[in-house]
mmCIF file of C-alpha atoms in Angstrom:
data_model
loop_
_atom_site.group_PDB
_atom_site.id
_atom_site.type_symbol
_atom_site.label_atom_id
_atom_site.label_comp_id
_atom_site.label_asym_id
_atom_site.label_seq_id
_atom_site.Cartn_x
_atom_site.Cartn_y
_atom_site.Cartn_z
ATOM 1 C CA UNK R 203 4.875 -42.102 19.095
ATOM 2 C CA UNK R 204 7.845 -40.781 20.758
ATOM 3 C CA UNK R 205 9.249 -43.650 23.180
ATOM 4 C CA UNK R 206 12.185 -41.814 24.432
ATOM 5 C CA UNK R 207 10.389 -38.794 25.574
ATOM 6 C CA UNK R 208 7.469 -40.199 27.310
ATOM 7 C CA UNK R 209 10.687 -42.535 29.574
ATOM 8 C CA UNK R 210 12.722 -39.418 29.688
ATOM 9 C CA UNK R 211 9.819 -37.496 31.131
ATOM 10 C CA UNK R 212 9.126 -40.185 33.855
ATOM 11 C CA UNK R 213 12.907 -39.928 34.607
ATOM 12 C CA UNK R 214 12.897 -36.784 35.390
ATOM 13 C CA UNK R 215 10.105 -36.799 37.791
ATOM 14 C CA UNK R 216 10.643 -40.208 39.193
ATOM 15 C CA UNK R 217 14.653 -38.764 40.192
ATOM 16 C CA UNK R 218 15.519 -42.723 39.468
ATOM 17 C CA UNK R 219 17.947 -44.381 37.335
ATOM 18 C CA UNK R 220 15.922 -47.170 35.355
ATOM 19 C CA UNK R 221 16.876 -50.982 35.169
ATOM 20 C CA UNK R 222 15.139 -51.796 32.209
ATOM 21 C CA UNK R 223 12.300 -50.692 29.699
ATOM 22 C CA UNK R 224 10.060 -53.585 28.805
ATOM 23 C CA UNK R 225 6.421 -53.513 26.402
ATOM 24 C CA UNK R 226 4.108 -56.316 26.059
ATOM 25 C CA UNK R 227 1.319 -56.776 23.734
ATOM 26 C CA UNK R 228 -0.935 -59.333 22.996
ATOM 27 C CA UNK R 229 -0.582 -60.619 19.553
ATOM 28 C CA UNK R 230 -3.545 -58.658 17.729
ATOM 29 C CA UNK R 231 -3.448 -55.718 15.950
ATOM 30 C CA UNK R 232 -5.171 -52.681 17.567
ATOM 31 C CA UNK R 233 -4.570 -53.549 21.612
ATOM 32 C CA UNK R 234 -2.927 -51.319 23.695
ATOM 33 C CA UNK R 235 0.385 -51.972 24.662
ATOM 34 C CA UNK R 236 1.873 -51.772 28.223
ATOM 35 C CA UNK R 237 5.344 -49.988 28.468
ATOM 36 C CA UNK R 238 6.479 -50.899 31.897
ATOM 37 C CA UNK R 239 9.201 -48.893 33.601
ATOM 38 C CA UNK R 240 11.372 -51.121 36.071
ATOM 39 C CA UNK R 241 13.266 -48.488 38.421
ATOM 40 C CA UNK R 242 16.511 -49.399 40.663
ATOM 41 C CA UNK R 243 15.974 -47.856 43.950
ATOM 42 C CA UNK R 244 14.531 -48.197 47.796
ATOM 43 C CA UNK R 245 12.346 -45.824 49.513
ATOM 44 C CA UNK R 246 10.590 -45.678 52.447
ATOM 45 C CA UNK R 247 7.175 -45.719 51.980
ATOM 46 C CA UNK R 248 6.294 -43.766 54.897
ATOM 47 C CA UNK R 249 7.299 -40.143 56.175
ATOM 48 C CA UNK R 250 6.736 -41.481 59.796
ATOM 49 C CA UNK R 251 9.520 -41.338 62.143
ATOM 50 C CA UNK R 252 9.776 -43.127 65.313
ATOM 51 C CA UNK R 253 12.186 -43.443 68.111
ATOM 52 C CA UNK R 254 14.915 -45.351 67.652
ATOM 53 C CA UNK R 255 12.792 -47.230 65.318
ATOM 54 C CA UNK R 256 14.431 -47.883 61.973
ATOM 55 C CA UNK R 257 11.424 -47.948 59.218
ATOM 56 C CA UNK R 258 13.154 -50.286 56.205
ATOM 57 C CA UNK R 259 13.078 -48.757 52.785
ATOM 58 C CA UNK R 260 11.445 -50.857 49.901
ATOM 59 C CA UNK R 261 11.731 -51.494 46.411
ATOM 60 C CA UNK R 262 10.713 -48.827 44.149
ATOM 61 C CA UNK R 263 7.150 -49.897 42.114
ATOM 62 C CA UNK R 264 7.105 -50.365 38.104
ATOM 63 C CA UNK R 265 5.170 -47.541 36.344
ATOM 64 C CA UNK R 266 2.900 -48.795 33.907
ATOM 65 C CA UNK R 267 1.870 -46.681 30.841
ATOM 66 C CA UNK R 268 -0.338 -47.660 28.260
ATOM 67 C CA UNK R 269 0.218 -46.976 24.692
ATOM 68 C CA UNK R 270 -3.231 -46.591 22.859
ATOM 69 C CA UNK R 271 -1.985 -45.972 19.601
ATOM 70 C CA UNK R 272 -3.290 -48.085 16.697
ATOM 71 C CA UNK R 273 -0.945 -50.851 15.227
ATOM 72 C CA UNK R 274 -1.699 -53.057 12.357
ATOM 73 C CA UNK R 275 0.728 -55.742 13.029
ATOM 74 C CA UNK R 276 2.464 -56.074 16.345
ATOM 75 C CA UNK R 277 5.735 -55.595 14.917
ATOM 76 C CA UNK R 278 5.129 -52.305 14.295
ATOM 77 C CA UNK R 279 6.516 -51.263 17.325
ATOM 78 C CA UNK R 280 9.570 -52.451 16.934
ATOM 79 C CA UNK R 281 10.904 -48.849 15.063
ATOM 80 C CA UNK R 282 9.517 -46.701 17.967
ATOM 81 C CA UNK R 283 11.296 -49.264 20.582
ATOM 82 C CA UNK R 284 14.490 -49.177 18.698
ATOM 83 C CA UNK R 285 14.531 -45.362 18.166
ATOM 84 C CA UNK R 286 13.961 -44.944 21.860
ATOM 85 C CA UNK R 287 16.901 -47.644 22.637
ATOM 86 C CA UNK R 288 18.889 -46.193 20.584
ATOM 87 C CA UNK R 289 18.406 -42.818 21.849
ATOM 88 C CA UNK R 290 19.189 -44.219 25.099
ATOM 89 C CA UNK R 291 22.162 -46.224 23.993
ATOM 90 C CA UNK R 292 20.915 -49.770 25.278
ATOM 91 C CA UNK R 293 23.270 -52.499 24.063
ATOM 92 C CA UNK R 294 20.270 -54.244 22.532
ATOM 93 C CA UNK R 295 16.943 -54.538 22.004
ATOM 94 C CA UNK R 296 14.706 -57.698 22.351
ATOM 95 C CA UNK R 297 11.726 -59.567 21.386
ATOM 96 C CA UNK R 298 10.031 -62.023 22.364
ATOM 97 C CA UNK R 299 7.505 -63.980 20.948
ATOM 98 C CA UNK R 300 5.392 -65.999 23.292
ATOM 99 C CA UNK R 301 2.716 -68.803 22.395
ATOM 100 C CA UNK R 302 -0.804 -69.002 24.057
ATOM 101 C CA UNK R 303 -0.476 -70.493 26.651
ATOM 102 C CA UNK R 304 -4.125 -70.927 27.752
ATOM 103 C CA UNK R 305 -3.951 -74.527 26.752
ATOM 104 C CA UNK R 306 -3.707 -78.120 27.273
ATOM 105 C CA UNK R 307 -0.470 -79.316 29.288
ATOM 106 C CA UNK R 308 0.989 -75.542 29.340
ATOM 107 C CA UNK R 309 3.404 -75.261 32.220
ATOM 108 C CA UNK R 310 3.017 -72.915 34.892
ATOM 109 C CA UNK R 311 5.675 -71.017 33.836
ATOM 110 C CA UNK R 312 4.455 -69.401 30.773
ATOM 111 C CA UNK R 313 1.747 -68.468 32.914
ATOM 112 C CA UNK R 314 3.211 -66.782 35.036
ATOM 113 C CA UNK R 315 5.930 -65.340 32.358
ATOM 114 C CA UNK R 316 3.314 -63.999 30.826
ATOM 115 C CA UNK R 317 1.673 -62.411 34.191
ATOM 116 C CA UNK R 318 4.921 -60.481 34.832
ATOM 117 C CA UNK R 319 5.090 -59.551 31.447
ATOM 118 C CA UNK R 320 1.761 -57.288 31.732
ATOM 119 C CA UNK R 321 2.941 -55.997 35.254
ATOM 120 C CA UNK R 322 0.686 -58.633 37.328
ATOM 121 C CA UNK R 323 2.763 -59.885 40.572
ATOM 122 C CA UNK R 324 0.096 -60.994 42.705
ATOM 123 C CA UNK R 325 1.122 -64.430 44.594
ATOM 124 C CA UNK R 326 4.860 -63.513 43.707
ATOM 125 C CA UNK R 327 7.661 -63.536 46.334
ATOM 126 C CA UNK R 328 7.803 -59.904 45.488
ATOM 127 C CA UNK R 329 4.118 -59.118 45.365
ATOM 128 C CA UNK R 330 4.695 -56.411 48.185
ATOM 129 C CA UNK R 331 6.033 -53.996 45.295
ATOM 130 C CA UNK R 332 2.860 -53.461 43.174
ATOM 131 C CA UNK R 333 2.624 -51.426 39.820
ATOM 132 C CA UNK R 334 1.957 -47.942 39.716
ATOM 133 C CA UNK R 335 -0.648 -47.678 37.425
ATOM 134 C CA UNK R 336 -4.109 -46.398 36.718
ATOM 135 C CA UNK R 337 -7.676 -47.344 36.948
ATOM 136 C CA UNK R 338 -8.126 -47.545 33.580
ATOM 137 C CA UNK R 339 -4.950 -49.180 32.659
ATOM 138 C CA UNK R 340 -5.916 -52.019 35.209
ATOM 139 C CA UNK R 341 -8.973 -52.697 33.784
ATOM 140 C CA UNK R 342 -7.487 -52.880 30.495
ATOM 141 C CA UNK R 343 -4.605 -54.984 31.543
ATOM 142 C CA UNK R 344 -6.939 -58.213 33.030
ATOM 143 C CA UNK R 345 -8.722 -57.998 29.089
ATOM 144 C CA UNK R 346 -5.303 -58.064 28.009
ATOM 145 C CA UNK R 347 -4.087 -60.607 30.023
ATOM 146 C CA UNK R 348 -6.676 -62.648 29.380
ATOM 147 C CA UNK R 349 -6.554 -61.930 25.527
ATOM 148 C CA UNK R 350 -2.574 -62.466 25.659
ATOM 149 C CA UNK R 351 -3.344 -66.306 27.304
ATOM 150 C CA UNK R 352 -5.598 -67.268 24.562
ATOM 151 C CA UNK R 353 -3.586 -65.814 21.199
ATOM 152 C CA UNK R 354 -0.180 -65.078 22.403
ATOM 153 C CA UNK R 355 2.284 -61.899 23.136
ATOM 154 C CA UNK R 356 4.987 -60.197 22.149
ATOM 155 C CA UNK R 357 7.633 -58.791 24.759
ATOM 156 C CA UNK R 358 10.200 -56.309 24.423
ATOM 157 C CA UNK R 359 12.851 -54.730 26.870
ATOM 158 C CA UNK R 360 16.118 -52.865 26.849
ATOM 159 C CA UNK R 361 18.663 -51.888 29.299
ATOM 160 C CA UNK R 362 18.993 -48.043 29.532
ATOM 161 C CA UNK R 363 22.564 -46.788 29.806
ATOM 162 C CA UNK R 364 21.911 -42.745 29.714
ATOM 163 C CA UNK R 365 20.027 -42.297 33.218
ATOM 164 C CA UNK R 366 20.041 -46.154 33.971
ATOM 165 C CA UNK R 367 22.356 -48.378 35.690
ATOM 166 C CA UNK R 368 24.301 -49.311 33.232
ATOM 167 C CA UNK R 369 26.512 -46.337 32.591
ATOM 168 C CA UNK R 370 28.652 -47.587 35.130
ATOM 169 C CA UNK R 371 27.923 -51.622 34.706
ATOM 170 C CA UNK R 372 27.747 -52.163 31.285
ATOM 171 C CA UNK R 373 30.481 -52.690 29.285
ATOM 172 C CA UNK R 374 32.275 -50.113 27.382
ATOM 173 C CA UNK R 375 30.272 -49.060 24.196
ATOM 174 C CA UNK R 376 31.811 -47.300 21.447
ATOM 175 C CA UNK R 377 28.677 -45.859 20.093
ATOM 176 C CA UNK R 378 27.233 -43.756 22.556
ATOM 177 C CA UNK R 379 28.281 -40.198 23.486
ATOM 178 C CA UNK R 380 29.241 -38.557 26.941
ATOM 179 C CA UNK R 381 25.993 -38.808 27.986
ATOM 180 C CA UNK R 382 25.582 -42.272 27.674
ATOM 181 C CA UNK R 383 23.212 -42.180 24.610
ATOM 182 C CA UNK R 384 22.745 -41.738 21.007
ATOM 183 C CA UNK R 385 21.237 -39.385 18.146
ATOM 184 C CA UNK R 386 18.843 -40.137 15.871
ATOM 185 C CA UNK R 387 18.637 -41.487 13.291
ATOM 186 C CA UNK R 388 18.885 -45.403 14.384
ATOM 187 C CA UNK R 389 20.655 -47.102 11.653
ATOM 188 C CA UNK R 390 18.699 -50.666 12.582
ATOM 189 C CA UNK R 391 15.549 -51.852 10.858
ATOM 190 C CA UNK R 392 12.431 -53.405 12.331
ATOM 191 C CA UNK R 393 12.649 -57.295 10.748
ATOM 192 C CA UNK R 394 10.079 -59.130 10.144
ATOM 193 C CA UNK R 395 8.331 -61.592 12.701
ATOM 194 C CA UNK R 396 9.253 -65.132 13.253
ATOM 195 C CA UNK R 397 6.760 -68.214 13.630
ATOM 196 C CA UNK R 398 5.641 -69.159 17.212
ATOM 197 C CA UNK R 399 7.994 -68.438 19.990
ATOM 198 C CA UNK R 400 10.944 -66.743 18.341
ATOM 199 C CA UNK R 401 13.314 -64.317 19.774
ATOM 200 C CA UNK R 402 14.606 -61.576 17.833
ATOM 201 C CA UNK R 403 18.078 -59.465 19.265
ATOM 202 C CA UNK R 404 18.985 -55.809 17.510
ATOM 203 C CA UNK R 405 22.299 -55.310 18.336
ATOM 204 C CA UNK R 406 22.819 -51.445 19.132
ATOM 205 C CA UNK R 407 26.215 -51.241 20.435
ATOM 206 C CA UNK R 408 29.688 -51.768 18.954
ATOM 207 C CA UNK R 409 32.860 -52.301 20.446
ATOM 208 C CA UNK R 410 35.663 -50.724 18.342
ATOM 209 C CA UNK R 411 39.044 -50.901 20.768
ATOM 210 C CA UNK R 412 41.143 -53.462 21.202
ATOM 211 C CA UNK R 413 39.718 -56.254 24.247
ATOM 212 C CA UNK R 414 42.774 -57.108 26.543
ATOM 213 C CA UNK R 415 42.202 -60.096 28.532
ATOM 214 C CA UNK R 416 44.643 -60.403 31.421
#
C-alpha cells in the first residue's frame, strides 16, 4: 500500500496544504484502518453572495479514507506510515497505543480521545466541521468505534512538511530536499509493539548545522 500517493493525490485535488496525517485502528488484526487527512484552510461553504453581507468562511473538513488492506498484527503499518513520512519529510512519526476504554471508572477523556481518533466530532466545540467521508466508511467506522472501546487502538500521525504547513514553521531539517521531502528508501525500521498504552516516536529528521542561540 502506497501511503504517500494516495495523500499526494488528495493534495492535489483538495489545492490545501495539510496539518497533519493521522491512522487509527482498532487493535485486531484484519480491521480497516482510517487514514484521516486534517487540512489547514477556510472556505466558504456557500457560492451565495449577498449585499453587503459578508458570508464567514469555515474550517476546511477532514477526509477520511479507509484502508481495507489485510494486516496480521497492527504494527504492520508502521513501514507503510514511515515510508510515506518519510517521503514527505515529517520530523517524526508517532504511535500511540491506547487501552479499552469501555470499562469500569474510564475517564471521559479516553472516550472521547478515542472518538476523535476515528474522525467522530459530534457534541464537540467544533462539531460544525464534519468529516468528509463515505457511506460505507461511516458505517464501518461506528463497528470500529465500538470494537476500538472494547479491545483498544492504535494511533498514528505525522506532520507533513512537503505541501503542509510546516515548510515554513518547522524547524530547519537537514534531511529533506528543496521540496521539502525525501526519497525512498526510509532508513527507519518498524519496532516492535509495547504493552498497554505505550508511545512509540521514529525520529525522521536530523539537524546537522551548528544551533546558535542568541
Amino acid at each position: 500500500m502506497n501511503i504517500f500517493e494516495l495523500v499526494s493525490m488528495h493534495m492535489k485535488a483538495m489545492r490545501l496544504p495539510l496539518y497533519a496525517v493521522t491512522v487509527s485502528m482498532a487493535d485486531q488484526v484484519n480491521t480497516p484502518a482510517l487514514l484521516i487527512m486534517h487540512w489547514h484552510g477556510f472556505r466558504r461553504v456557500t457560492p451565495l453572495t449577498l449585499p453587503d453581507v459578508n458570508l464567514p468562511a469555515r474550517p476546511v473538513p477532514d477526509s477520511v479514507l479507509q484502508l481495507d488492506a489485510t494486516w496480521s498484527r497492527p504494527e504492520a503499518l508502521d513501514q507503510p506510515l514511515l515510508n510515506a513520512a518519510w517521503q514527505f519529510g515529517a520530523w517524526d512519526l508517532e504511535r500511540v497505543e491506547h487501552k479499552a476504554w469501555w470499562r469500569p471508572g474510564a475517564p471521559a477523556t479516553e472516550a472521547l480521545a478515542c472518538q476523535r481518533a476515528f474522525g467522530c466530532y459530534a457534541g464537540a466545540v467544533d462539531a460544525a466541521c464534519p468529516v468528509v467521508t463515505s457511506a460505507q466508511t461511516a458505517n464501518d467506522r461506528e463497528v470500529l468505534l465500538e470494537l476500538a472501546a472494547r479491545r483498544g487502538y492504535v494511533r498514528w500521525l505525522f506532520r507533513p512538511r512537503r505541501g503542509g504547513i510546516w515548510a515554513t514553521l518547522a524547524d530547519k531539517d537537514d534531511s529533506v530536499d528543496k521540496t521539502g521531502g525525501r526519497t525512498l528508501p526510509c532508513p527507519i525500521k518498524a519496532a516492535p509493539r509495547g504493552a498497554g498504552a505505550a508511545r512509540t516516536v521514529y525520529r525522521l529528521g536530523r539537524v546537522d548545522h551548528l544551533i546558535l542561540s542568541g
